[in-house]
Amino acid sequence: MAKQRILELPVWEAADKIRGQEITSEEYVAATLKRIREVEPDVHAYITLIEEPALTQAQAIDKKIRRGGDLGRLAGLPVAIKDNICVRGFTTTCASKMLENFVTPYDATVVERILGEDGVIIGKTNLDEFAMGTSTEYSYFGPTKNPWDTSKVPGGSSGGSAAAVSALEAAFALGSDTGGSVRSPASFCCIVGLKPTYGAVSRYGLVSYANSLEQIGPFARDVRSCALLTSVIAGYDARDSTSSDKFPADLVLKRSLPKLTIGVPREFFEEGVQEGVSKTVRDAISRLEKAGVKLSFEEISLPMLKYALPAYYIIAMSEASSNLARYDGIRYGYRVPDRTLDWGTVFSKDRGVGFGAEVRRRIMLGTYALSAGYFDQYYLKAQKIRTLLRREFDGAFKRFDLLLAPSMPILPFGLGEKMEDPLQLYMCDIETVPANLTGIPSLSVPCGVSEGLPVGMQLMAPPFREDLLFQAGRLVEDLLPVDRSAGEFTHA
Amino acid sequence: MHEQDTEGVKIGLEVHCQLTSLATKLFCSSPSDYRGKPPNTNICPVCIGTPGSLPVLNRKAVTHAAMIALALNFKIPERMLFFRKNYFYPDMAKNFQITQYDRAGGVPFATDGHITLDSGKRIRIGRMQLEEDPAKLSYDGTIESSTQTFVDYNRAGITLVEIVTDPDFESPREAREFLNKLSSILEHLSVSDLNLEGSVRCDANISMAGGRRVEVKNISSFKEVERALNFEITRQRSLTSKGIKVMQETRHWDEIRRITISLRLKEEEQDYRYFPEADLVPVTLTKQFVQDVKKGMPEMPEERAKRFQKDYHLSGETAQILVREKALADFFEEAAKHSKDARQLGSWLAVDLQAYLNEYGKSLEELKLTPKHFAEMANMVSSGEVSRGAAKTAFVEMLKTGRMPRSISEEKGLKVISDTGFVESLIDKIFSENPQAVQDALKDPKAVNFLLGQIMRATKGRVDPAVANRLVRERLAAAKGSK
């Protein structure tokens, strides 16, 4: 098999071939590294590459396979990690000048689990600084480009991870999703991405942006591979007290499906949603209906949805203002060179220079929302909306197995196009933030193309029902396949 | 310490106490025992706030805090949750402290507690909170002159309970009594060793009639609190007497100079932007949990004092003094095993020993005496072997040298003289030396005391008073009869 072609195999199939010694982990990792060298100048998915250690690890795994040892579920396949998740011995920059040289002393729980299942960590990927953004343009290290069309943004904030998977620069990747940061780039880069149920995946080792909202989530090029990585990273972790033991220990994807009823809230297709997007998603729905599969759809209304976006931004920014307070340059991170200044001046200068404009904006807005006199009006009110929204979703899930929406309200836009208009960028999260506010799992699957650009469909399920998402997601990808060869760097 | 006029004084206390008997810190597995370790060696990613680390609640800390809450008559709300207190300061690695809060949907760990003083007065304790200790800052020389600040995170994340009273104290003496009772309760619970350096800190609010409230911060031991408050009363009174208004301000207690120093005048209240700590899920403290904690609680000082009164026939006052420190109460009970007269023993420990310790500023521990020393002391007196008066000499000698009291008594010849022959000859001598006194005593029975006193003086109190009394009276009766 041609070296580059092996990268185009569905990843679960590549895993079987490595297990069966048809190909080696070293071959796969080497092919991936070669691919990275070829496409990185155009895509810029990575901040840090972990080449030598990855090859050494792959060789060790191959040796183990030859000896007949127990092979882990990730079978020597390369995984890319968003650079706000800690990998011991390497920098965790969060794409910020602030943490440019911060070497992490420990592995995140998800990284431990990947290594435990013989996954190979191949590099750390680009993101919007501290995961604050929807386009991966707010990175201290420069933007990532969309491999489907490099004149477009890849979505964000986990744009580096999505681009790496889409451009065959990794078999899988991890991102983090605070308000859509996995689903947005999955949709824009035409791959599959999951925001798991809050508490399903340990956050230990994820650098917090808004800790009550975010989860680490997997990216893959197909649903089955996405489910595989999900099953590796999910599960209770004593180091994260918000983690849960409710995630099923073995995620079995049944071939024969029960009939699923899917609610389609009309609010997800209204304000700010591009015609091309809503049409593509609605077409996808009618094609699924016509295919005679076990899916039925019904349009519904969830009126609280219109308050979700402001509530999300108030909560996220409030939490960010506190979570990012520790970056004062004293123990690590950017420090002004002048050693004669007093403490107050030092931390103000460190933070003024070390953080980019968008991070500073969110810290200041969050600080404002938590301040005496504004707290009730903003933070508490946002929390009330969150409670009401959760109630509305609970009600909807009494009638429906799943809810459906576009993943993104607009098509992948041009690099630099919205950089100067933060409000327009915030609007891009309108489809995704409800799942974060309510804690439910949500999957983005490619469902079509509009104006030559990929469109993602978002499926949402009740807490810890990721199995339903994967089952429905596989139907979508089987019945509505998107031709990846149409993209610029999305095929070998 | 001189007594002063405390008219119109109102005092409230805020006590921070480390739970030193926990094995690990409040939110991570770094050891609780940080003392004496090289700086920044007793740390982990969690307690220095390394990006990506998360706090996990120490369940044992919750149990210990619940014990304290029950002992202080608090109500424990069912829902326990934490808040973040946001402020930029180098002693906080995260630049926020994980604590609890009583507003914005928060609840303290416990509410509406109290301690009752011996007078029967109830000091209300509004709330108690569980929180993490900050790091320790140090300087080259003084804060003002140092060009650098050093941060040692060994202490960061140690479990603290914060206990906040209402302004119910009307004198520094009441504050001291409260703190004595509080420290005895903590000792009896074995949750905190208050003798460890830095294990307890106290802030005091004090105002006087007509003046504003002054906060005295960072008093580093319970003993210093009364001193600091007395100083403040004197200072505020002298200002008032000169017609100067007492301003609202924060002052610092300088232990060495024994004065308070102004830190800052009232400024705008700092906005800590409290909000819920989402990294820690709310914990439900069920009725069952509280009941189980209650069941597992050791005997508390008040109960112990009552038991002492009942089992050892002590006076209420003696019993209260003994339970003021757990070590003393334990010592008493151990000594009582070797003593036939616990009442006698109690009075030596509660009165004579306390007077000695106060005078020399020492602790029982420093004296290196065993319970047997005191048991023997009490036994010698109650068996009539040594008189209470003469025993005092042996007692002081025992405290100073650590020798057993009987051997001191033997060496010094303190044993009670009940040999009637010897006493008779002594009476001969004293009667002949004091003819006038004998005449007086014949007329007025009360004047007998002078003659008895002379006998005691001549023998340094060693004569059995009953024997002396009987023989003197016999001799006087004989003299009367022969007249």
PDB file of C-alpha atoms in Angstrom, chain B residues 33-279:
ATOM      1  CA  ASP B  33       2.663  19.028  57.933  1.00  0.00           C
ATOM      2  CA  TYR B  34       4.579  21.844  56.235  1.00  0.00           C
ATOM      3  CA  ARG B  35       6.541  23.153  59.192  1.00  0.00           C
ATOM      4  CA  GLY B  36      10.303  23.060  59.104  1.00  0.00           C
ATOM      5  CA  LYS B  37      10.481  22.065  55.451  1.00  0.00           C
ATOM      6  CA  PRO B  38      12.682  23.952  52.963  1.00  0.00           C
ATOM      7  CA  PRO B  39      10.638  26.609  51.117  1.00  0.00           C
ATOM      8  CA  ASN B  40       8.465  25.399  48.240  1.00  0.00           C
ATOM      9  CA  THR B  41       9.057  21.693  48.763  1.00  0.00           C
ATOM     10  CA  ASN B  42       5.669  20.823  50.279  1.00  0.00           C
ATOM     11  CA  ILE B  43       3.718  21.525  47.084  1.00  0.00           C
ATOM     12  CA  CYS B  44       2.045  19.924  44.078  1.00  0.00           C
ATOM     13  CA  PRO B  45       0.458  21.217  40.843  1.00  0.00           C
ATOM     14  CA  VAL B  46      -2.874  21.789  42.610  1.00  0.00           C
ATOM     15  CA  CYS B  47      -1.732  23.883  45.571  1.00  0.00           C
ATOM     16  CA  ILE B  48       0.470  26.123  43.421  1.00  0.00           C
ATOM     17  CA  GLY B  49      -2.306  26.548  40.862  1.00  0.00           C
ATOM     18  CA  THR B  50      -0.447  25.030  37.900  1.00  0.00           C
ATOM     19  CA  PRO B  51      -2.522  25.572  34.733  1.00  0.00           C
ATOM     20  CA  GLY B  52      -4.811  22.593  34.192  1.00  0.00           C
ATOM     21  CA  SER B  53      -4.805  21.392  37.787  1.00  0.00           C
ATOM     22  CA  LEU B  54      -8.081  20.997  39.662  1.00  0.00           C
ATOM     23  CA  PRO B  55      -8.976  20.991  43.354  1.00  0.00           C
ATOM     24  CA  VAL B  56     -10.514  17.906  44.973  1.00  0.00           C
ATOM     25  CA  LEU B  57     -12.122  18.261  48.372  1.00  0.00           C
ATOM     26  CA  ASN B  58     -10.524  16.501  51.358  1.00  0.00           C
ATOM     27  CA  ARG B  59     -13.488  14.610  52.869  1.00  0.00           C
ATOM     28  CA  LYS B  60     -11.780  14.273  56.205  1.00  0.00           C
ATOM     29  CA  ALA B  61     -11.644  18.069  56.450  1.00  0.00           C
ATOM     30  CA  VAL B  62     -15.430  18.141  56.132  1.00  0.00           C
ATOM     31  CA  THR B  63     -15.762  15.674  59.002  1.00  0.00           C
ATOM     32  CA  HIS B  64     -13.391  17.654  61.201  1.00  0.00           C
ATOM     33  CA  ALA B  65     -15.166  20.900  60.425  1.00  0.00           C
ATOM     34  CA  ALA B  66     -18.509  19.268  61.202  1.00  0.00           C
ATOM     35  CA  MET B  67     -17.156  18.181  64.599  1.00  0.00           C
ATOM     36  CA  ILE B  68     -16.149  21.756  65.376  1.00  0.00           C
ATOM     37  CA  ALA B  69     -19.519  23.030  64.191  1.00  0.00           C
ATOM     38  CA  LEU B  70     -21.385  20.615  66.441  1.00  0.00           C
ATOM     39  CA  ALA B  71     -19.153  21.393  69.426  1.00  0.00           C
ATOM     40  CA  LEU B  72     -19.865  25.112  68.960  1.00  0.00           C
ATOM     41  CA  ASN B  73     -23.622  24.562  68.739  1.00  0.00           C
ATOM     42  CA  PHE B  74     -23.829  25.490  65.062  1.00  0.00           C
ATOM     43  CA  LYS B  75     -26.487  24.533  62.552  1.00  0.00           C
ATOM     44  CA  ILE B  76     -25.000  22.726  59.561  1.00  0.00           C
ATOM     45  CA  PRO B  77     -26.825  23.478  56.283  1.00  0.00           C
ATOM     46  CA  GLU B  78     -27.482  20.471  54.065  1.00  0.00           C
ATOM     47  CA  ARG B  79     -25.789  21.923  51.041  1.00  0.00           C
ATOM     48  CA  MET B  80     -22.098  22.651  51.184  1.00  0.00           C
ATOM     49  CA  LEU B  81     -20.542  24.598  48.367  1.00  0.00           C
ATOM     50  CA  PHE B  82     -17.501  26.711  47.741  1.00  0.00           C
ATOM     51  CA  PHE B  83     -17.015  30.169  46.300  1.00  0.00           C
ATOM     52  CA  ARG B  84     -14.046  31.982  44.838  1.00  0.00           C
ATOM     53  CA  LYS B  85     -12.812  35.133  46.510  1.00  0.00           C
ATOM     54  CA  ASN B  86     -10.923  37.029  43.823  1.00  0.00           C
ATOM     55  CA  TYR B  87      -8.005  39.301  44.644  1.00  0.00           C
ATOM     56  CA  PHE B  88      -4.529  39.835  43.292  1.00  0.00           C
ATOM     57  CA  TYR B  89      -1.862  39.160  45.869  1.00  0.00           C
ATOM     58  CA  PRO B  90       1.306  37.057  45.685  1.00  0.00           C
ATOM     59  CA  ASP B  91       0.262  34.823  48.582  1.00  0.00           C
ATOM     60  CA  MET B  92      -2.431  33.286  46.352  1.00  0.00           C
ATOM     61  CA  ALA B  93      -1.039  31.238  43.474  1.00  0.00           C
ATOM     62  CA  LYS B  94      -4.377  31.298  41.657  1.00  0.00           C
ATOM     63  CA  ASN B  95      -5.071  34.906  42.609  1.00  0.00           C
ATOM     64  CA  PHE B  96      -8.291  33.716  44.151  1.00  0.00           C
ATOM     65  CA  GLN B  97      -8.997  31.880  47.363  1.00  0.00           C
ATOM     66  CA  ILE B  98     -11.408  28.971  47.533  1.00  0.00           C
ATOM     67  CA  THR B  99     -13.651  29.760  50.474  1.00  0.00           C
ATOM     68  CA  GLN B 100     -17.319  29.905  51.379  1.00  0.00           C
ATOM     69  CA  TYR B 101     -19.750  32.761  51.251  1.00  0.00           C
ATOM     70  CA  ASP B 102     -23.055  33.691  52.810  1.00  0.00           C
ATOM     71  CA  ARG B 103     -24.579  35.655  49.954  1.00  0.00           C
ATOM     72  CA  ALA B 104     -25.265  35.254  46.207  1.00  0.00           C
ATOM     73  CA  GLY B 105     -26.613  31.741  46.651  1.00  0.00           C
ATOM     74  CA  GLY B 106     -23.751  30.669  48.895  1.00  0.00           C
ATOM     75  CA  VAL B 107     -23.992  29.295  52.425  1.00  0.00           C
ATOM     76  CA  PRO B 108     -21.320  29.125  55.109  1.00  0.00           C
ATOM     77  CA  PHE B 109     -20.283  25.708  56.379  1.00  0.00           C
ATOM     78  CA  ALA B 110     -22.249  26.367  59.573  1.00  0.00           C
ATOM     79  CA  THR B 111     -24.446  29.134  60.981  1.00  0.00           C
ATOM     80  CA  ASP B 112     -25.785  30.394  64.313  1.00  0.00           C
ATOM     81  CA  GLY B 113     -23.391  28.842  66.798  1.00  0.00           C
ATOM     82  CA  HIS B 114     -22.492  30.001  70.290  1.00  0.00           C
ATOM     83  CA  ILE B 115     -20.275  29.500  73.311  1.00  0.00           C
ATOM     84  CA  THR B 116     -21.631  30.139  76.795  1.00  0.00           C
ATOM     85  CA  LEU B 117     -19.301  31.907  79.217  1.00  0.00           C
ATOM     86  CA  ASP B 118     -19.083  30.889  82.887  1.00  0.00           C
ATOM     87  CA  SER B 119     -21.278  33.851  83.752  1.00  0.00           C
ATOM     88  CA  GLY B 120     -24.029  32.296  81.652  1.00  0.00           C
ATOM     89  CA  LYS B 121     -23.653  34.929  78.949  1.00  0.00           C
ATOM     90  CA  ARG B 122     -23.950  33.581  75.429  1.00  0.00           C
ATOM     91  CA  ILE B 123     -21.491  34.708  72.760  1.00  0.00           C
ATOM     92  CA  ARG B 124     -23.099  34.258  69.365  1.00  0.00           C
ATOM     93  CA  ILE B 125     -20.962  32.915  66.520  1.00  0.00           C
ATOM     94  CA  GLY B 126     -22.637  33.974  63.301  1.00  0.00           C
ATOM     95  CA  ARG B 127     -20.838  31.669  60.920  1.00  0.00           C
ATOM     96  CA  MET B 128     -18.046  29.254  60.317  1.00  0.00           C
ATOM     97  CA  GLN B 129     -16.328  28.663  56.982  1.00  0.00           C
ATOM     98  CA  LEU B 130     -13.936  26.198  55.474  1.00  0.00           C
ATOM     99  CA  GLU B 131     -11.197  27.664  53.286  1.00  0.00           C
ATOM    100  CA  GLU B 132      -7.621  27.316  52.090  1.00  0.00           C
ATOM    101  CA  ASP B 133      -4.663  28.982  53.771  1.00  0.00           C
ATOM    102  CA  PRO B 134      -2.588  31.331  51.587  1.00  0.00           C
ATOM    103  CA  ALA B 135       1.170  31.028  51.083  1.00  0.00           C
ATOM    104  CA  LYS B 136       3.600  32.689  53.450  1.00  0.00           C
ATOM    105  CA  LEU B 137       5.381  35.875  52.409  1.00  0.00           C
ATOM    106  CA  SER B 138       8.710  36.940  53.851  1.00  0.00           C
ATOM    107  CA  TYR B 139      11.066  39.834  53.330  1.00  0.00           C
ATOM    108  CA  ASP B 140      14.664  40.951  53.641  1.00  0.00           C
ATOM    109  CA  GLY B 141      14.294  42.677  56.979  1.00  0.00           C
ATOM    110  CA  THR B 142      11.047  44.628  57.172  1.00  0.00           C
ATOM    111  CA  ILE B 143       8.241  45.006  54.639  1.00  0.00           C
ATOM    112  CA  GLU B 144       9.177  48.647  54.159  1.00  0.00           C
ATOM    113  CA  SER B 145      12.908  48.230  53.629  1.00  0.00           C
ATOM    114  CA  SER B 146      12.933  44.954  51.666  1.00  0.00           C
ATOM    115  CA  THR B 147      13.531  45.176  47.930  1.00  0.00           C
ATOM    116  CA  GLN B 148      12.196  41.664  47.412  1.00  0.00           C
ATOM    117  CA  THR B 149       9.262  39.561  48.521  1.00  0.00           C
ATOM    118  CA  PHE B 150       9.767  35.829  49.009  1.00  0.00           C
ATOM    119  CA  VAL B 151       6.854  33.455  48.613  1.00  0.00           C
ATOM    120  CA  ASP B 152       6.778  30.030  50.249  1.00  0.00           C
ATOM    121  CA  TYR B 153       3.838  27.904  49.071  1.00  0.00           C
ATOM    122  CA  ASN B 154       4.412  25.122  51.602  1.00  0.00           C
ATOM    123  CA  ARG B 155       1.499  26.484  53.634  1.00  0.00           C
ATOM    124  CA  ALA B 156      -0.731  27.218  50.622  1.00  0.00           C
ATOM    125  CA  GLY B 157      -3.858  25.079  50.647  1.00  0.00           C
ATOM    126  CA  ILE B 158      -3.718  24.044  54.302  1.00  0.00           C
ATOM    127  CA  THR B 159      -7.245  23.660  55.713  1.00  0.00           C
ATOM    128  CA  LEU B 160      -8.505  26.630  57.690  1.00  0.00           C
ATOM    129  CA  VAL B 161     -11.722  27.146  59.550  1.00  0.00           C
ATOM    130  CA  GLU B 162     -12.833  30.723  59.973  1.00  0.00           C
ATOM    131  CA  ILE B 163     -15.019  31.414  63.004  1.00  0.00           C
ATOM    132  CA  VAL B 164     -16.745  34.790  63.148  1.00  0.00           C
ATOM    133  CA  THR B 165     -18.476  35.964  66.322  1.00  0.00           C
ATOM    134  CA  ASP B 166     -21.096  38.654  66.691  1.00  0.00           C
ATOM    135  CA  PRO B 167     -19.883  41.817  68.517  1.00  0.00           C
ATOM    136  CA  ASP B 168     -21.071  40.361  71.809  1.00  0.00           C
ATOM    137  CA  PHE B 169     -18.010  40.841  74.010  1.00  0.00           C
ATOM    138  CA  GLU B 170     -18.094  43.722  76.457  1.00  0.00           C
ATOM    139  CA  SER B 171     -14.545  43.365  77.747  1.00  0.00           C
ATOM    140  CA  PRO B 172     -11.180  41.905  76.739  1.00  0.00           C
ATOM    141  CA  ARG B 173     -11.587  39.501  79.658  1.00  0.00           C
ATOM    142  CA  GLU B 174     -14.690  38.004  78.051  1.00  0.00           C
ATOM    143  CA  ALA B 175     -12.821  37.651  74.794  1.00  0.00           C
ATOM    144  CA  ARG B 176     -10.084  35.783  76.612  1.00  0.00           C
ATOM    145  CA  GLU B 177     -12.542  33.455  78.282  1.00  0.00           C
ATOM    146  CA  PHE B 178     -14.184  32.735  74.945  1.00  0.00           C
ATOM    147  CA  LEU B 179     -10.858  31.952  73.318  1.00  0.00           C
ATOM    148  CA  ASN B 180      -9.847  29.726  76.242  1.00  0.00           C
ATOM    149  CA  LYS B 181     -13.050  27.762  75.819  1.00  0.00           C
ATOM    150  CA  LEU B 182     -12.652  27.618  72.057  1.00  0.00           C
ATOM    151  CA  SER B 183      -9.103  26.355  72.289  1.00  0.00           C
ATOM    152  CA  SER B 184     -10.046  23.711  74.837  1.00  0.00           C
ATOM    153  CA  ILE B 185     -12.841  22.517  72.540  1.00  0.00           C
ATOM    154  CA  LEU B 186     -10.449  22.288  69.588  1.00  0.00           C
ATOM    155  CA  GLU B 187      -7.954  20.399  71.765  1.00  0.00           C
ATOM    156  CA  HIS B 188     -10.582  17.993  72.999  1.00  0.00           C
ATOM    157  CA  LEU B 189     -11.648  17.320  69.409  1.00  0.00           C
ATOM    158  CA  SER B 190      -7.998  16.646  68.505  1.00  0.00           C
ATOM    159  CA  VAL B 191      -8.477  18.550  65.254  1.00  0.00           C
ATOM    160  CA  SER B 192      -5.928  21.258  65.803  1.00  0.00           C
ATOM    161  CA  ASP B 193      -2.698  21.680  67.689  1.00  0.00           C
ATOM    162  CA  LEU B 194      -2.804  25.322  68.696  1.00  0.00           C
ATOM    163  CA  ASN B 195       0.742  25.216  70.023  1.00  0.00           C
ATOM    164  CA  LEU B 196       2.147  24.905  66.508  1.00  0.00           C
ATOM    165  CA  GLU B 197       3.546  28.173  65.199  1.00  0.00           C
ATOM    166  CA  GLY B 198       1.049  29.948  62.957  1.00  0.00           C
ATOM    167  CA  SER B 199      -1.745  27.443  63.515  1.00  0.00           C
ATOM    168  CA  VAL B 200      -4.092  30.117  64.779  1.00  0.00           C
ATOM    169  CA  ARG B 201      -4.639  33.758  63.865  1.00  0.00           C
ATOM    170  CA  CYS B 202      -7.142  36.225  65.195  1.00  0.00           C
ATOM    171  CA  ASP B 203      -8.601  39.538  64.050  1.00  0.00           C
ATOM    172  CA  ALA B 204     -10.525  41.664  66.558  1.00  0.00           C
ATOM    173  CA  ASN B 205     -13.032  44.428  65.961  1.00  0.00           C
ATOM    174  CA  ILE B 206     -13.390  46.881  68.793  1.00  0.00           C
ATOM    175  CA  SER B 207     -15.442  50.004  69.249  1.00  0.00           C
ATOM    176  CA  MET B 208     -16.261  52.171  72.225  1.00  0.00           C
ATOM    177  CA  ALA B 209     -19.204  54.372  72.944  1.00  0.00           C
ATOM    178  CA  GLY B 210     -19.100  57.307  70.582  1.00  0.00           C
ATOM    179  CA  GLY B 211     -16.164  56.000  68.499  1.00  0.00           C
ATOM    180  CA  ARG B 212     -15.862  54.167  65.204  1.00  0.00           C
ATOM    181  CA  ARG B 213     -14.928  50.548  64.745  1.00  0.00           C
ATOM    182  CA  VAL B 214     -11.245  49.642  64.723  1.00  0.00           C
ATOM    183  CA  GLU B 215     -10.029  46.320  63.362  1.00  0.00           C
ATOM    184  CA  VAL B 216      -6.864  44.846  64.834  1.00  0.00           C
ATOM    185  CA  LYS B 217      -5.449  42.308  62.388  1.00  0.00           C
ATOM    186  CA  ASN B 218      -3.199  39.291  62.571  1.00  0.00           C
ATOM    187  CA  ILE B 219      -2.895  38.663  66.253  1.00  0.00           C
ATOM    188  CA  SER B 220      -0.866  35.484  66.214  1.00  0.00           C
ATOM    189  CA  SER B 221      -2.035  33.774  69.395  1.00  0.00           C
ATOM    190  CA  PHE B 222      -5.060  33.703  71.647  1.00  0.00           C
ATOM    191  CA  LYS B 223      -2.992  35.005  74.559  1.00  0.00           C
ATOM    192  CA  GLU B 224      -2.086  38.140  72.664  1.00  0.00           C
ATOM    193  CA  VAL B 225      -5.707  39.008  71.949  1.00  0.00           C
ATOM    194  CA  GLU B 226      -6.498  40.264  75.440  1.00  0.00           C
ATOM    195  CA  ARG B 227      -3.299  42.327  75.486  1.00  0.00           C
ATOM    196  CA  ALA B 228      -4.049  43.873  72.120  1.00  0.00           C
ATOM    197  CA  LEU B 229      -7.621  44.700  73.152  1.00  0.00           C
ATOM    198  CA  ASN B 230      -6.517  46.243  76.449  1.00  0.00           C
ATOM    199  CA  PHE B 231      -4.051  48.380  74.591  1.00  0.00           C
ATOM    200  CA  GLU B 232      -6.734  49.502  72.151  1.00  0.00           C
ATOM    201  CA  ILE B 233      -9.122  50.464  74.934  1.00  0.00           C
ATOM    202  CA  THR B 234      -6.444  52.563  76.596  1.00  0.00           C
ATOM    203  CA  ARG B 235      -5.502  54.163  73.294  1.00  0.00           C
ATOM    204  CA  GLN B 236      -9.065  54.912  72.239  1.00  0.00           C
ATOM    205  CA  ARG B 237      -9.951  56.220  75.692  1.00  0.00           C
ATOM    206  CA  SER B 238      -7.000  58.552  75.745  1.00  0.00           C
ATOM    207  CA  LEU B 239      -7.925  59.881  72.294  1.00  0.00           C
ATOM    208  CA  THR B 240     -11.490  60.490  73.410  1.00  0.00           C
ATOM    209  CA  SER B 241     -10.366  62.197  76.583  1.00  0.00           C
ATOM    210  CA  LYS B 242      -8.333  64.619  74.453  1.00  0.00           C
ATOM    211  CA  GLY B 243     -11.402  65.278  72.341  1.00  0.00           C
ATOM    212  CA  ILE B 244     -10.042  63.385  69.324  1.00  0.00           C
ATOM    213  CA  LYS B 245     -12.511  61.171  67.470  1.00  0.00           C
ATOM    214  CA  VAL B 246     -11.602  57.500  66.993  1.00  0.00           C
ATOM    215  CA  MET B 247     -11.469  56.865  63.249  1.00  0.00           C
ATOM    216  CA  GLN B 248     -12.491  53.684  61.469  1.00  0.00           C
ATOM    217  CA  GLU B 249      -9.249  51.988  60.598  1.00  0.00           C
ATOM    218  CA  THR B 250      -7.289  48.771  60.404  1.00  0.00           C
ATOM    219  CA  ARG B 251      -4.402  48.343  62.840  1.00  0.00           C
ATOM    220  CA  HIS B 252      -1.684  45.794  63.292  1.00  0.00           C
ATOM    221  CA  TRP B 253      -0.696  44.281  66.670  1.00  0.00           C
ATOM    222  CA  ASP B 254       3.048  44.551  67.227  1.00  0.00           C
ATOM    223  CA  GLU B 255       3.761  41.712  69.635  1.00  0.00           C
ATOM    224  CA  ILE B 256       7.216  42.861  70.538  1.00  0.00           C
ATOM    225  CA  ARG B 257       6.423  46.466  71.331  1.00  0.00           C
ATOM    226  CA  ARG B 258       2.963  45.491  72.545  1.00  0.00           C
ATOM    227  CA  ILE B 259       1.218  48.299  70.719  1.00  0.00           C
ATOM    228  CA  THR B 260      -1.139  48.540  67.757  1.00  0.00           C
ATOM    229  CA  ILE B 261       0.017  50.386  64.650  1.00  0.00           C
ATOM    230  CA  SER B 262      -2.228  51.923  62.019  1.00  0.00           C
ATOM    231  CA  LEU B 263      -2.159  50.027  58.704  1.00  0.00           C
ATOM    232  CA  ARG B 264      -4.796  51.942  56.793  1.00  0.00           C
ATOM    233  CA  LEU B 265      -7.700  54.231  57.395  1.00  0.00           C
ATOM    234  CA  LYS B 266     -11.082  53.097  56.156  1.00  0.00           C
ATOM    235  CA  GLU B 267     -10.966  52.826  52.433  1.00  0.00           C
ATOM    236  CA  GLU B 268     -13.550  51.735  49.964  1.00  0.00           C
ATOM    237  CA  GLU B 269     -14.574  48.193  50.696  1.00  0.00           C
ATOM    238  CA  GLN B 270     -12.623  45.855  48.446  1.00  0.00           C
ATOM    239  CA  ASP B 271     -14.751  44.052  45.867  1.00  0.00           C
ATOM    240  CA  TYR B 272     -13.807  40.370  45.956  1.00  0.00           C
ATOM    241  CA  ARG B 273     -16.210  39.396  43.159  1.00  0.00           C
ATOM    242  CA  TYR B 274     -17.344  36.243  44.966  1.00  0.00           C
ATOM    243  CA  PHE B 275     -18.912  33.642  42.705  1.00  0.00           C
ATOM    244  CA  PRO B 276     -19.383  29.856  42.823  1.00  0.00           C
ATOM    245  CA  GLU B 277     -16.337  27.581  42.437  1.00  0.00           C
ATOM    246  CA  ALA B 278     -17.515  25.308  39.622  1.00  0.00           C
ATOM    247  CA  ASP B 279     -14.535  22.962  39.938  1.00  0.00           C
TER     248      ASP B 279
END
